[in-house]
Amino acid sequence: MCGIVGLHLREPSLEPRLGELLTAMLGQVVERGPDSAGVAVYGDPRLSPPGRGVVSLLGVTPEEASIALPGAVVVAADATTVVHAESPVPELLATIVTALPQATVIGSGEGFAVLKGTGNPVQLADSFGLSGVTGYQGVGHTRMATESAVTPEGAHPFSVGPGQCLVHNGSFANHATIRRELQAQGVQFDSENDSEVGARFVAHHLAQGVDLEKALRLLCERFDGFYTLLVSTTDSFAVVRDAIACKPALVAETDAWVAMASEYRALDVLPGIEHARIFEPEPEEVYVWQR
Amino acid sequence: MAALTGVETADLAVSSVRDLNQALHAPRPAPSWRVLNPRGAHSVACGLKDEVTVDIEGHVGYYCAGMNQHATVTVHGNAGVGVAENMMSGTVRIRGDASQSAGATAHGGLLVIEGNAAARCGISMKGVDIVVGGNVGHMSAFMGQAGRLVVCGDAGDALGDSLYEARIYVKGTAKSLGADCVEKEMRDEHLVELAELLKAAEFDEDPTDFRRYGSARQLYHFKVDNSTAY
């Protein structure tokens, strides 16, 4: 099944409550995906202070990161180690590749951090310290593994471009073919997960200069299978479903926020939900909200 | 659960759906129920088999009123996936919108959705009557085998795909018809049938504004010419 939650805040006064709301939303979709979870948080000053490069890593301990990256600030969050430094992101990434060759980068950007782990999503949210997080946008995912092993690398979100991330409920049928095509163009992969192929495809097209809406329309043309996707960047929040739309999705919108979830009960925890406009996204229609 | 007004009240903010459903499954349940704070909970008022009335004050999650027999369930809000799935008899009314697969595989009874229904409304319907005040999504009445689907708004893509015998009435437009679904003549007996359905659903639409769709019955027969397609 897999559970998706996402919250894009329009009302700045809610930003201190981002983590608390995201934690409550995540807790409502645990049964949809009890094996692992991940979140991406935009604008939290502890994880990603303004003006600093941020990289989220798996496969290294906070101690290893502290020793290998003098001058960087290291934040431990379950299996994930987040580092931020004065350096611009490309420079920080280059340093990490050399100093921590065993590390897997699961997210990078400015003002943005990705946290992933395996196990019960509620315990993971606690381990991430999610309820204390602040910011203007967050996405979360609870995974029921179908296409690849239960590992932190296989958990969502997949963040493979600066500040971008993708979470997926469903399965791509032709991911192996598209993976080979992308690999032939020089794209590298970190996992066997089908959703990573979707994320790499979107990032590949964004890097070529197309906008998010166009990238997701191209994805609909190319990918077979079942999918509800929530895709975010530092200034966008987008939802798309496949032509059959068998995977659930609900959007709720108020003047204060836009939220998306697999089930209504995850939206019910939001302030003002009783006055929200609630709808199910149409198949193969790309919905994008801009900051 | 006080019975001061003759109506049993269950507040799902303080008691569980399982407690509610067990009370509704008791040998002689109270005849009238009010359910507060459903908050998108799944399986509310499922498997009812007595002539009870249940009013649910808010939005429900998946499979509300599934397998219903004889009960009258009203959701004063929206319903999630599979509302009234496999209903046998009774009435289920949704005052708001319904998600996918409303009335899936239902054998009987009446499902009224006052708002819109999403994709695959009435999928594999087997005798249920479904009346939708607004629109239905794509592939509604997919593989319908018996029963009637009435849509007062528009229907999405592939209406009645692989339809066997169910009858479909649409007031607005059908974006496209699915395999083997065709428009059919609206004869007097259909106007009478539709008027009865609209009355039962408490809608005041004019039956003459509707068009009728049904099965061309071509999929019953294997065509050897198509064998190379498999």
JSON list of N, CA, C and O in Angstrom, two decimals, chain B residues 143-197:
[
{"chain": "B", "resi": 143, "resn": "MET", "atom": "N", "xyz": [-17.69, -3.70, -15.44]},
{"chain": "B", "resi": 143, "resn": "MET", "atom": "CA", "xyz": [-18.10, -5.09, -15.26]},
{"chain": "B", "resi": 143, "resn": "MET", "atom": "C", "xyz": [-19.40, -5.25, -14.47]},
{"chain": "B", "resi": 143, "resn": "MET", "atom": "O", "xyz": [-19.60, -6.24, -13.77]},
{"chain": "B", "resi": 144, "resn": "GLY", "atom": "N", "xyz": [-20.27, -4.26, -14.58]},
{"chain": "B", "resi": 144, "resn": "GLY", "atom": "CA", "xyz": [-21.55, -4.33, -13.89]},
{"chain": "B", "resi": 144, "resn": "GLY", "atom": "C", "xyz": [-22.36, -5.53, -14.37]},
{"chain": "B", "resi": 144, "resn": "GLY", "atom": "O", "xyz": [-22.43, -5.80, -15.57]},
{"chain": "B", "resi": 145, "resn": "GLN", "atom": "N", "xyz": [-22.95, -6.26, -13.44]},
{"chain": "B", "resi": 145, "resn": "GLN", "atom": "CA", "xyz": [-23.67, -7.49, -13.79]},
{"chain": "B", "resi": 145, "resn": "GLN", "atom": "C", "xyz": [-25.18, -7.37, -13.62]},
{"chain": "B", "resi": 145, "resn": "GLN", "atom": "O", "xyz": [-25.94, -8.05, -14.29]},
{"chain": "B", "resi": 146, "resn": "ALA", "atom": "N", "xyz": [-25.61, -6.53, -12.68]},
{"chain": "B", "resi": 146, "resn": "ALA", "atom": "CA", "xyz": [-27.03, -6.29, -12.49]},
{"chain": "B", "resi": 146, "resn": "ALA", "atom": "C", "xyz": [-27.20, -5.04, -11.65]},
{"chain": "B", "resi": 146, "resn": "ALA", "atom": "O", "xyz": [-26.29, -4.64, -10.93]},
{"chain": "B", "resi": 147, "resn": "GLY", "atom": "N", "xyz": [-28.40, -4.44, -11.72]},
{"chain": "B", "resi": 147, "resn": "GLY", "atom": "CA", "xyz": [-28.67, -3.25, -10.94]},
{"chain": "B", "resi": 147, "resn": "GLY", "atom": "C", "xyz": [-28.74, -2.03, -11.83]},
{"chain": "B", "resi": 147, "resn": "GLY", "atom": "O", "xyz": [-28.62, -2.13, -13.06]},
{"chain": "B", "resi": 148, "resn": "ARG", "atom": "N", "xyz": [-28.92, -0.86, -11.20]},
{"chain": "B", "resi": 148, "resn": "ARG", "atom": "CA", "xyz": [-29.06, 0.38, -11.95]},
{"chain": "B", "resi": 148, "resn": "ARG", "atom": "C", "xyz": [-28.13, 1.44, -11.38]},
{"chain": "B", "resi": 148, "resn": "ARG", "atom": "O", "xyz": [-28.02, 1.58, -10.15]},
{"chain": "B", "resi": 149, "resn": "LEU", "atom": "N", "xyz": [-27.48, 2.19, -12.27]},
{"chain": "B", "resi": 149, "resn": "LEU", "atom": "CA", "xyz": [-26.65, 3.34, -11.87]},
{"chain": "B", "resi": 149, "resn": "LEU", "atom": "C", "xyz": [-27.25, 4.58, -12.50]},
{"chain": "B", "resi": 149, "resn": "LEU", "atom": "O", "xyz": [-27.40, 4.64, -13.73]},
{"chain": "B", "resi": 150, "resn": "VAL", "atom": "N", "xyz": [-27.59, 5.56, -11.65]},
{"chain": "B", "resi": 150, "resn": "VAL", "atom": "CA", "xyz": [-28.16, 6.82, -12.13]},
{"chain": "B", "resi": 150, "resn": "VAL", "atom": "C", "xyz": [-27.17, 7.93, -11.80]},
{"chain": "B", "resi": 150, "resn": "VAL", "atom": "O", "xyz": [-26.73, 8.06, -10.66]},
{"chain": "B", "resi": 151, "resn": "VAL", "atom": "N", "xyz": [-26.81, 8.72, -12.82]},
{"chain": "B", "resi": 151, "resn": "VAL", "atom": "CA", "xyz": [-25.85, 9.81, -12.63]},
{"chain": "B", "resi": 151, "resn": "VAL", "atom": "C", "xyz": [-26.52, 11.11, -13.05]},
{"chain": "B", "resi": 151, "resn": "VAL", "atom": "O", "xyz": [-26.85, 11.29, -14.23]},
{"chain": "B", "resi": 152, "resn": "CYS", "atom": "N", "xyz": [-26.72, 12.01, -12.09]},
{"chain": "B", "resi": 152, "resn": "CYS", "atom": "CA", "xyz": [-27.39, 13.28, -12.41]},
{"chain": "B", "resi": 152, "resn": "CYS", "atom": "C", "xyz": [-26.42, 14.29, -13.02]},
{"chain": "B", "resi": 152, "resn": "CYS", "atom": "O", "xyz": [-26.84, 15.28, -13.61]},
{"chain": "B", "resi": 153, "resn": "GLY", "atom": "N", "xyz": [-25.12, 14.08, -12.85]},
{"chain": "B", "resi": 153, "resn": "GLY", "atom": "CA", "xyz": [-24.12, 14.95, -13.47]},
{"chain": "B", "resi": 153, "resn": "GLY", "atom": "C", "xyz": [-23.51, 14.26, -14.67]},
{"chain": "B", "resi": 153, "resn": "GLY", "atom": "O", "xyz": [-24.22, 13.63, -15.47]},
{"chain": "B", "resi": 154, "resn": "ASP", "atom": "N", "xyz": [-22.18, 14.37, -14.79]},
{"chain": "B", "resi": 154, "resn": "ASP", "atom": "CA", "xyz": [-21.46, 13.77, -15.92]},
{"chain": "B", "resi": 154, "resn": "ASP", "atom": "C", "xyz": [-20.74, 12.49, -15.50]},
{"chain": "B", "resi": 154, "resn": "ASP", "atom": "O", "xyz": [-20.45, 12.30, -14.33]},
{"chain": "B", "resi": 155, "resn": "ALA", "atom": "N", "xyz": [-20.44, 11.66, -16.50]},
{"chain": "B", "resi": 155, "resn": "ALA", "atom": "CA", "xyz": [-19.65, 10.45, -16.24]},
{"chain": "B", "resi": 155, "resn": "ALA", "atom": "C", "xyz": [-18.28, 10.60, -16.87]},
{"chain": "B", "resi": 155, "resn": "ALA", "atom": "O", "xyz": [-18.14, 11.19, -17.95]},
{"chain": "B", "resi": 156, "resn": "GLY", "atom": "N", "xyz": [-17.25, 10.05, -16.22]},
{"chain": "B", "resi": 156, "resn": "GLY", "atom": "CA", "xyz": [-15.88, 10.12, -16.73]},
{"chain": "B", "resi": 156, "resn": "GLY", "atom": "C", "xyz": [-15.64, 9.11, -17.84]},
{"chain": "B", "resi": 156, "resn": "GLY", "atom": "O", "xyz": [-16.58, 8.51, -18.39]},
{"chain": "B", "resi": 157, "resn": "ASP", "atom": "N", "xyz": [-14.37, 8.92, -18.15]},
{"chain": "B", "resi": 157, "resn": "ASP", "atom": "CA", "xyz": [-13.98, 8.02, -19.24]},
{"chain": "B", "resi": 157, "resn": "ASP", "atom": "C", "xyz": [-14.46, 6.59, -19.02]},
{"chain": "B", "resi": 157, "resn": "ASP", "atom": "O", "xyz": [-14.60, 6.14, -17.88]},
{"chain": "B", "resi": 158, "resn": "ALA", "atom": "N", "xyz": [-14.67, 5.89, -20.13]},
{"chain": "B", "resi": 158, "resn": "ALA", "atom": "CA", "xyz": [-14.91, 4.44, -20.13]},
{"chain": "B", "resi": 158, "resn": "ALA", "atom": "C", "xyz": [-16.08, 4.04, -19.24]},
{"chain": "B", "resi": 158, "resn": "ALA", "atom": "O", "xyz": [-16.03, 3.06, -18.50]},
{"chain": "B", "resi": 159, "resn": "LEU", "atom": "N", "xyz": [-17.17, 4.78, -19.37]},
{"chain": "B", "resi": 159, "resn": "LEU", "atom": "CA", "xyz": [-18.39, 4.42, -18.62]},
{"chain": "B", "resi": 159, "resn": "LEU", "atom": "C", "xyz": [-18.85, 3.03, -19.04]},
{"chain": "B", "resi": 159, "resn": "LEU", "atom": "O", "xyz": [-18.92, 2.72, -20.23]},
{"chain": "B", "resi": 160, "resn": "GLY", "atom": "N", "xyz": [-19.16, 2.20, -18.06]},
{"chain": "B", "resi": 160, "resn": "GLY", "atom": "CA", "xyz": [-19.73, 0.88, -18.35]},
{"chain": "B", "resi": 160, "resn": "GLY", "atom": "C", "xyz": [-18.79, -0.06, -19.07]},
{"chain": "B", "resi": 160, "resn": "GLY", "atom": "O", "xyz": [-19.24, -0.94, -19.82]},
{"chain": "B", "resi": 161, "resn": "ASP", "atom": "N", "xyz": [-17.50, 0.06, -18.83]},
{"chain": "B", "resi": 161, "resn": "ASP", "atom": "CA", "xyz": [-16.54, -0.81, -19.52]},
{"chain": "B", "resi": 161, "resn": "ASP", "atom": "C", "xyz": [-16.81, -2.28, -19.17]},
{"chain": "B", "resi": 161, "resn": "ASP", "atom": "O", "xyz": [-16.99, -2.62, -18.00]},
{"chain": "B", "resi": 162, "resn": "SER", "atom": "N", "xyz": [-16.85, -3.14, -20.18]},
{"chain": "B", "resi": 162, "resn": "SER", "atom": "CA", "xyz": [-17.08, -4.58, -19.98]},
{"chain": "B", "resi": 162, "resn": "SER", "atom": "C", "xyz": [-18.35, -4.85, -19.19]},
{"chain": "B", "resi": 162, "resn": "SER", "atom": "O", "xyz": [-18.41, -5.70, -18.31]},
{"chain": "B", "resi": 163, "resn": "LEU", "atom": "N", "xyz": [-19.36, -4.10, -19.54]},
{"chain": "B", "resi": 163, "resn": "LEU", "atom": "CA", "xyz": [-20.65, -4.20, -18.84]},
{"chain": "B", "resi": 163, "resn": "LEU", "atom": "C", "xyz": [-21.37, -5.49, -19.25]},
{"chain": "B", "resi": 163, "resn": "LEU", "atom": "O", "xyz": [-21.37, -5.86, -20.42]},
{"chain": "B", "resi": 164, "resn": "TYR", "atom": "N", "xyz": [-22.00, -6.15, -18.29]},
{"chain": "B", "resi": 164, "resn": "TYR", "atom": "CA", "xyz": [-22.81, -7.33, -18.60]},
{"chain": "B", "resi": 164, "resn": "TYR", "atom": "C", "xyz": [-24.28, -6.95, -18.72]},
{"chain": "B", "resi": 164, "resn": "TYR", "atom": "O", "xyz": [-24.82, -6.87, -19.81]},
{"chain": "B", "resi": 165, "resn": "GLU", "atom": "N", "xyz": [-24.92, -6.68, -17.59]},
{"chain": "B", "resi": 165, "resn": "GLU", "atom": "CA", "xyz": [-26.36, -6.44, -17.67]},
{"chain": "B", "resi": 165, "resn": "GLU", "atom": "C", "xyz": [-26.86, -5.19, -16.94]},
{"chain": "B", "resi": 165, "resn": "GLU", "atom": "O", "xyz": [-28.04, -4.89, -17.03]},
{"chain": "B", "resi": 166, "resn": "ALA", "atom": "N", "xyz": [-26.08, -4.53, -16.17]},
{"chain": "B", "resi": 166, "resn": "ALA", "atom": "CA", "xyz": [-26.59, -3.38, -15.41]},
{"chain": "B", "resi": 166, "resn": "ALA", "atom": "C", "xyz": [-27.07, -2.28, -16.35]},
{"chain": "B", "resi": 166, "resn": "ALA", "atom": "O", "xyz": [-26.61, -2.19, -17.49]},
{"chain": "B", "resi": 167, "resn": "ARG", "atom": "N", "xyz": [-28.04, -1.48, -15.88]},
{"chain": "B", "resi": 167, "resn": "ARG", "atom": "CA", "xyz": [-28.54, -0.36, -16.69]},
{"chain": "B", "resi": 167, "resn": "ARG", "atom": "C", "xyz": [-28.01, 0.95, -16.12]},
{"chain": "B", "resi": 167, "resn": "ARG", "atom": "O", "xyz": [-27.94, 1.13, -14.90]},
{"chain": "B", "resi": 168, "resn": "ILE", "atom": "N", "xyz": [-27.64, 1.86, -17.02]},
{"chain": "B", "resi": 168, "resn": "ILE", "atom": "CA", "xyz": [-27.02, 3.12, -16.60]},
{"chain": "B", "resi": 168, "resn": "ILE", "atom": "C", "xyz": [-27.82, 4.29, -17.18]},
{"chain": "B", "resi": 168, "resn": "ILE", "atom": "O", "xyz": [-28.13, 4.28, -18.39]},
{"chain": "B", "resi": 169, "resn": "TYR", "atom": "N", "xyz": [-28.12, 5.25, -16.33]},
{"chain": "B", "resi": 169, "resn": "TYR", "atom": "CA", "xyz": [-28.81, 6.47, -16.78]},
{"chain": "B", "resi": 169, "resn": "TYR", "atom": "C", "xyz": [-27.92, 7.67, -16.44]},
{"chain": "B", "resi": 169, "resn": "TYR", "atom": "O", "xyz": [-27.49, 7.82, -15.29]},
{"chain": "B", "resi": 170, "resn": "VAL", "atom": "N", "xyz": [-27.66, 8.51, -17.43]},
{"chain": "B", "resi": 170, "resn": "VAL", "atom": "CA", "xyz": [-26.80, 9.68, -17.21]},
{"chain": "B", "resi": 170, "resn": "VAL", "atom": "C", "xyz": [-27.52, 10.93, -17.72]},
{"chain": "B", "resi": 170, "resn": "VAL", "atom": "O", "xyz": [-27.96, 10.96, -18.87]},
{"chain": "B", "resi": 171, "resn": "LYS", "atom": "N", "xyz": [-27.59, 11.95, -16.87]},
{"chain": "B", "resi": 171, "resn": "LYS", "atom": "CA", "xyz": [-28.23, 13.20, -17.29]},
{"chain": "B", "resi": 171, "resn": "LYS", "atom": "C", "xyz": [-27.26, 14.07, -18.09]},
{"chain": "B", "resi": 171, "resn": "LYS", "atom": "O", "xyz": [-27.62, 14.67, -19.09]},
{"chain": "B", "resi": 172, "resn": "GLY", "atom": "N", "xyz": [-26.02, 14.14, -17.64]},
{"chain": "B", "resi": 172, "resn": "GLY", "atom": "CA", "xyz": [-25.02, 14.97, -18.33]},
{"chain": "B", "resi": 172, "resn": "GLY", "atom": "C", "xyz": [-24.35, 14.20, -19.45]},
{"chain": "B", "resi": 172, "resn": "GLY", "atom": "O", "xyz": [-24.99, 13.38, -20.12]},
{"chain": "B", "resi": 173, "resn": "THR", "atom": "N", "xyz": [-23.08, 14.45, -19.63]},
{"chain": "B", "resi": 173, "resn": "THR", "atom": "CA", "xyz": [-22.36, 13.79, -20.72]},
{"chain": "B", "resi": 173, "resn": "THR", "atom": "C", "xyz": [-21.51, 12.65, -20.18]},
{"chain": "B", "resi": 173, "resn": "THR", "atom": "O", "xyz": [-21.07, 12.67, -19.03]},
{"chain": "B", "resi": 174, "resn": "ALA", "atom": "N", "xyz": [-21.31, 11.66, -21.03]},
{"chain": "B", "resi": 174, "resn": "ALA", "atom": "CA", "xyz": [-20.35, 10.60, -20.71]},
{"chain": "B", "resi": 174, "resn": "ALA", "atom": "C", "xyz": [-19.10, 10.89, -21.52]},
{"chain": "B", "resi": 174, "resn": "ALA", "atom": "O", "xyz": [-19.17, 11.00, -22.75]},
{"chain": "B", "resi": 175, "resn": "LYS", "atom": "N", "xyz": [-17.96, 11.05, -20.85]},
{"chain": "B", "resi": 175, "resn": "LYS", "atom": "CA", "xyz": [-16.73, 11.45, -21.55]},
{"chain": "B", "resi": 175, "resn": "LYS", "atom": "C", "xyz": [-16.38, 10.43, -22.63]},
{"chain": "B", "resi": 175, "resn": "LYS", "atom": "O", "xyz": [-16.01, 10.80, -23.74]},
{"chain": "B", "resi": 176, "resn": "SER", "atom": "N", "xyz": [-16.49, 9.15, -22.30]},
{"chain": "B", "resi": 176, "resn": "SER", "atom": "CA", "xyz": [-16.37, 8.10, -23.32]},
{"chain": "B", "resi": 176, "resn": "SER", "atom": "C", "xyz": [-17.04, 6.86, -22.78]},
{"chain": "B", "resi": 176, "resn": "SER", "atom": "O", "xyz": [-17.24, 6.73, -21.56]},
{"chain": "B", "resi": 177, "resn": "LEU", "atom": "N", "xyz": [-17.40, 5.96, -23.69]},
{"chain": "B", "resi": 177, "resn": "LEU", "atom": "CA", "xyz": [-18.01, 4.70, -23.27]},
{"chain": "B", "resi": 177, "resn": "LEU", "atom": "C", "xyz": [-16.96, 3.60, -23.33]},
{"chain": "B", "resi": 177, "resn": "LEU", "atom": "O", "xyz": [-16.15, 3.55, -24.26]},
{"chain": "B", "resi": 178, "resn": "GLY", "atom": "N", "xyz": [-16.98, 2.71, -22.33]},
{"chain": "B", "resi": 178, "resn": "GLY", "atom": "CA", "xyz": [-16.02, 1.61, -22.30]},
{"chain": "B", "resi": 178, "resn": "GLY", "atom": "C", "xyz": [-16.40, 0.51, -23.28]},
{"chain": "B", "resi": 178, "resn": "GLY", "atom": "O", "xyz": [-17.43, 0.58, -23.96]},
{"chain": "B", "resi": 179, "resn": "ALA", "atom": "N", "xyz": [-15.56, -0.53, -23.32]},
{"chain": "B", "resi": 179, "resn": "ALA", "atom": "CA", "xyz": [-15.76, -1.64, -24.23]},
{"chain": "B", "resi": 179, "resn": "ALA", "atom": "C", "xyz": [-17.14, -2.25, -24.03]},
{"chain": "B", "resi": 179, "resn": "ALA", "atom": "O", "xyz": [-17.53, -2.57, -22.90]},
{"chain": "B", "resi": 180, "resn": "ASP", "atom": "N", "xyz": [-17.88, -2.38, -25.09]},
{"chain": "B", "resi": 180, "resn": "ASP", "atom": "CA", "xyz": [-19.18, -3.05, -25.10]},
{"chain": "B", "resi": 180, "resn": "ASP", "atom": "C", "xyz": [-20.31, -2.23, -24.48]},
{"chain": "B", "resi": 180, "resn": "ASP", "atom": "O", "xyz": [-21.42, -2.71, -24.34]},
{"chain": "B", "resi": 181, "resn": "CYS", "atom": "N", "xyz": [-20.05, -1.00, -24.09]},
{"chain": "B", "resi": 181, "resn": "CYS", "atom": "CA", "xyz": [-21.11, -0.15, -23.54]},
{"chain": "B", "resi": 181, "resn": "CYS", "atom": "C", "xyz": [-21.65, 0.72, -24.68]},
{"chain": "B", "resi": 181, "resn": "CYS", "atom": "O", "xyz": [-20.87, 1.35, -25.40]},
{"chain": "B", "resi": 182, "resn": "VAL", "atom": "N", "xyz": [-22.96, 0.75, -24.83]},
{"chain": "B", "resi": 182, "resn": "VAL", "atom": "CA", "xyz": [-23.57, 1.52, -25.92]},
{"chain": "B", "resi": 182, "resn": "VAL", "atom": "C", "xyz": [-24.76, 2.32, -25.37]},
{"chain": "B", "resi": 182, "resn": "VAL", "atom": "O", "xyz": [-25.35, 1.96, -24.35]},
{"chain": "B", "resi": 183, "resn": "GLU", "atom": "N", "xyz": [-25.09, 3.39, -26.09]},
{"chain": "B", "resi": 183, "resn": "GLU", "atom": "CA", "xyz": [-26.31, 4.12, -25.73]},
{"chain": "B", "resi": 183, "resn": "GLU", "atom": "C", "xyz": [-27.51, 3.35, -26.25]},
{"chain": "B", "resi": 183, "resn": "GLU", "atom": "O", "xyz": [-27.47, 2.78, -27.34]},
{"chain": "B", "resi": 184, "resn": "LYS", "atom": "N", "xyz": [-28.57, 3.33, -25.46]},
{"chain": "B", "resi": 184, "resn": "LYS", "atom": "CA", "xyz": [-29.76, 2.58, -25.84]},
{"chain": "B", "resi": 184, "resn": "LYS", "atom": "C", "xyz": [-30.98, 3.48, -25.80]},
{"chain": "B", "resi": 184, "resn": "LYS", "atom": "O", "xyz": [-30.97, 4.53, -25.14]},
{"chain": "B", "resi": 185, "resn": "GLU", "atom": "N", "xyz": [-32.01, 3.03, -26.47]},
{"chain": "B", "resi": 185, "resn": "GLU", "atom": "CA", "xyz": [-33.26, 3.80, -26.53]},
{"chain": "B", "resi": 185, "resn": "GLU", "atom": "C", "xyz": [-33.88, 3.91, -25.13]},
{"chain": "B", "resi": 185, "resn": "GLU", "atom": "O", "xyz": [-33.89, 2.95, -24.36]},
{"chain": "B", "resi": 186, "resn": "MET", "atom": "N", "xyz": [-34.39, 5.10, -24.82]},
{"chain": "B", "resi": 186, "resn": "MET", "atom": "CA", "xyz": [-35.09, 5.30, -23.55]},
{"chain": "B", "resi": 186, "resn": "MET", "atom": "C", "xyz": [-36.58, 5.04, -23.80]},
{"chain": "B", "resi": 186, "resn": "MET", "atom": "O", "xyz": [-37.29, 5.87, -24.35]},
{"chain": "B", "resi": 187, "resn": "ARG", "atom": "N", "xyz": [-37.05, 3.87, -23.43]},
{"chain": "B", "resi": 187, "resn": "ARG", "atom": "CA", "xyz": [-38.44, 3.52, -23.65]},
{"chain": "B", "resi": 187, "resn": "ARG", "atom": "C", "xyz": [-39.27, 3.87, -22.40]},
{"chain": "B", "resi": 187, "resn": "ARG", "atom": "O", "xyz": [-38.71, 4.22, -21.35]},
{"chain": "B", "resi": 188, "resn": "ASP", "atom": "N", "xyz": [-40.57, 3.72, -22.52]},
{"chain": "B", "resi": 188, "resn": "ASP", "atom": "CA", "xyz": [-41.46, 4.12, -21.43]},
{"chain": "B", "resi": 188, "resn": "ASP", "atom": "C", "xyz": [-41.12, 3.41, -20.12]},
{"chain": "B", "resi": 188, "resn": "ASP", "atom": "O", "xyz": [-41.15, 4.02, -19.05]},
{"chain": "B", "resi": 189, "resn": "GLU", "atom": "N", "xyz": [-40.83, 2.11, -20.24]},
{"chain": "B", "resi": 189, "resn": "GLU", "atom": "CA", "xyz": [-40.56, 1.36, -19.00]},
{"chain": "B", "resi": 189, "resn": "GLU", "atom": "C", "xyz": [-39.28, 1.88, -18.30]},
{"chain": "B", "resi": 189, "resn": "GLU", "atom": "O", "xyz": [-39.16, 1.81, -17.07]},
{"chain": "B", "resi": 190, "resn": "HIS", "atom": "N", "xyz": [-38.37, 2.44, -19.09]},
{"chain": "B", "resi": 190, "resn": "HIS", "atom": "CA", "xyz": [-37.15, 2.98, -18.49]},
{"chain": "B", "resi": 190, "resn": "HIS", "atom": "C", "xyz": [-37.43, 4.31, -17.81]},
{"chain": "B", "resi": 190, "resn": "HIS", "atom": "O", "xyz": [-36.86, 4.60, -16.75]},
{"chain": "B", "resi": 191, "resn": "LEU", "atom": "N", "xyz": [-38.32, 5.11, -18.40]},
{"chain": "B", "resi": 191, "resn": "LEU", "atom": "CA", "xyz": [-38.70, 6.37, -17.76]},
{"chain": "B", "resi": 191, "resn": "LEU", "atom": "C", "xyz": [-39.39, 6.10, -16.42]},
{"chain": "B", "resi": 191, "resn": "LEU", "atom": "O", "xyz": [-39.15, 6.80, -15.43]},
{"chain": "B", "resi": 192, "resn": "VAL", "atom": "N", "xyz": [-40.21, 5.06, -16.40]},
{"chain": "B", "resi": 192, "resn": "VAL", "atom": "CA", "xyz": [-40.91, 4.69, -15.16]},
{"chain": "B", "resi": 192, "resn": "VAL", "atom": "C", "xyz": [-39.89, 4.22, -14.12]},
{"chain": "B", "resi": 192, "resn": "VAL", "atom": "O", "xyz": [-39.89, 4.66, -12.96]},
{"chain": "B", "resi": 193, "resn": "GLU", "atom": "N", "xyz": [-38.99, 3.36, -14.56]},
{"chain": "B", "resi": 193, "resn": "GLU", "atom": "CA", "xyz": [-37.97, 2.83, -13.64]},
{"chain": "B", "resi": 193, "resn": "GLU", "atom": "C", "xyz": [-37.10, 3.97, -13.09]},
{"chain": "B", "resi": 193, "resn": "GLU", "atom": "O", "xyz": [-36.83, 4.04, -11.88]},
{"chain": "B", "resi": 194, "resn": "LEU", "atom": "N", "xyz": [-36.67, 4.88, -13.97]},
{"chain": "B", "resi": 194, "resn": "LEU", "atom": "CA", "xyz": [-35.82, 5.99, -13.55]},
{"chain": "B", "resi": 194, "resn": "LEU", "atom": "C", "xyz": [-36.55, 6.93, -12.60]},
{"chain": "B", "resi": 194, "resn": "LEU", "atom": "O", "xyz": [-35.99, 7.39, -11.60]},
{"chain": "B", "resi": 195, "resn": "ALA", "atom": "N", "xyz": [-37.83, 7.18, -12.88]},
{"chain": "B", "resi": 195, "resn": "ALA", "atom": "CA", "xyz": [-38.62, 8.06, -12.00]},
{"chain": "B", "resi": 195, "resn": "ALA", "atom": "C", "xyz": [-38.69, 7.45, -10.60]},
{"chain": "B", "resi": 195, "resn": "ALA", "atom": "O", "xyz": [-38.57, 8.16, -9.60]},
{"chain": "B", "resi": 196, "resn": "GLU", "atom": "N", "xyz": [-38.84, 6.13, -10.53]},
{"chain": "B", "resi": 196, "resn": "GLU", "atom": "CA", "xyz": [-38.91, 5.46, -9.21]},
{"chain": "B", "resi": 196, "resn": "GLU", "atom": "C", "xyz": [-37.58, 5.58, -8.47]},
{"chain": "B", "resi": 196, "resn": "GLU", "atom": "O", "xyz": [-37.54, 5.82, -7.26]},
{"chain": "B", "resi": 197, "resn": "LEU", "atom": "N", "xyz": [-36.48, 5.41, -9.22]},
{"chain": "B", "resi": 197, "resn": "LEU", "atom": "CA", "xyz": [-35.16, 5.50, -8.59]},
{"chain": "B", "resi": 197, "resn": "LEU", "atom": "C", "xyz": [-34.89, 6.92, -8.08]},
{"chain": "B", "resi": 197, "resn": "LEU", "atom": "O", "xyz": [-34.38, 7.10, -6.97]}
]
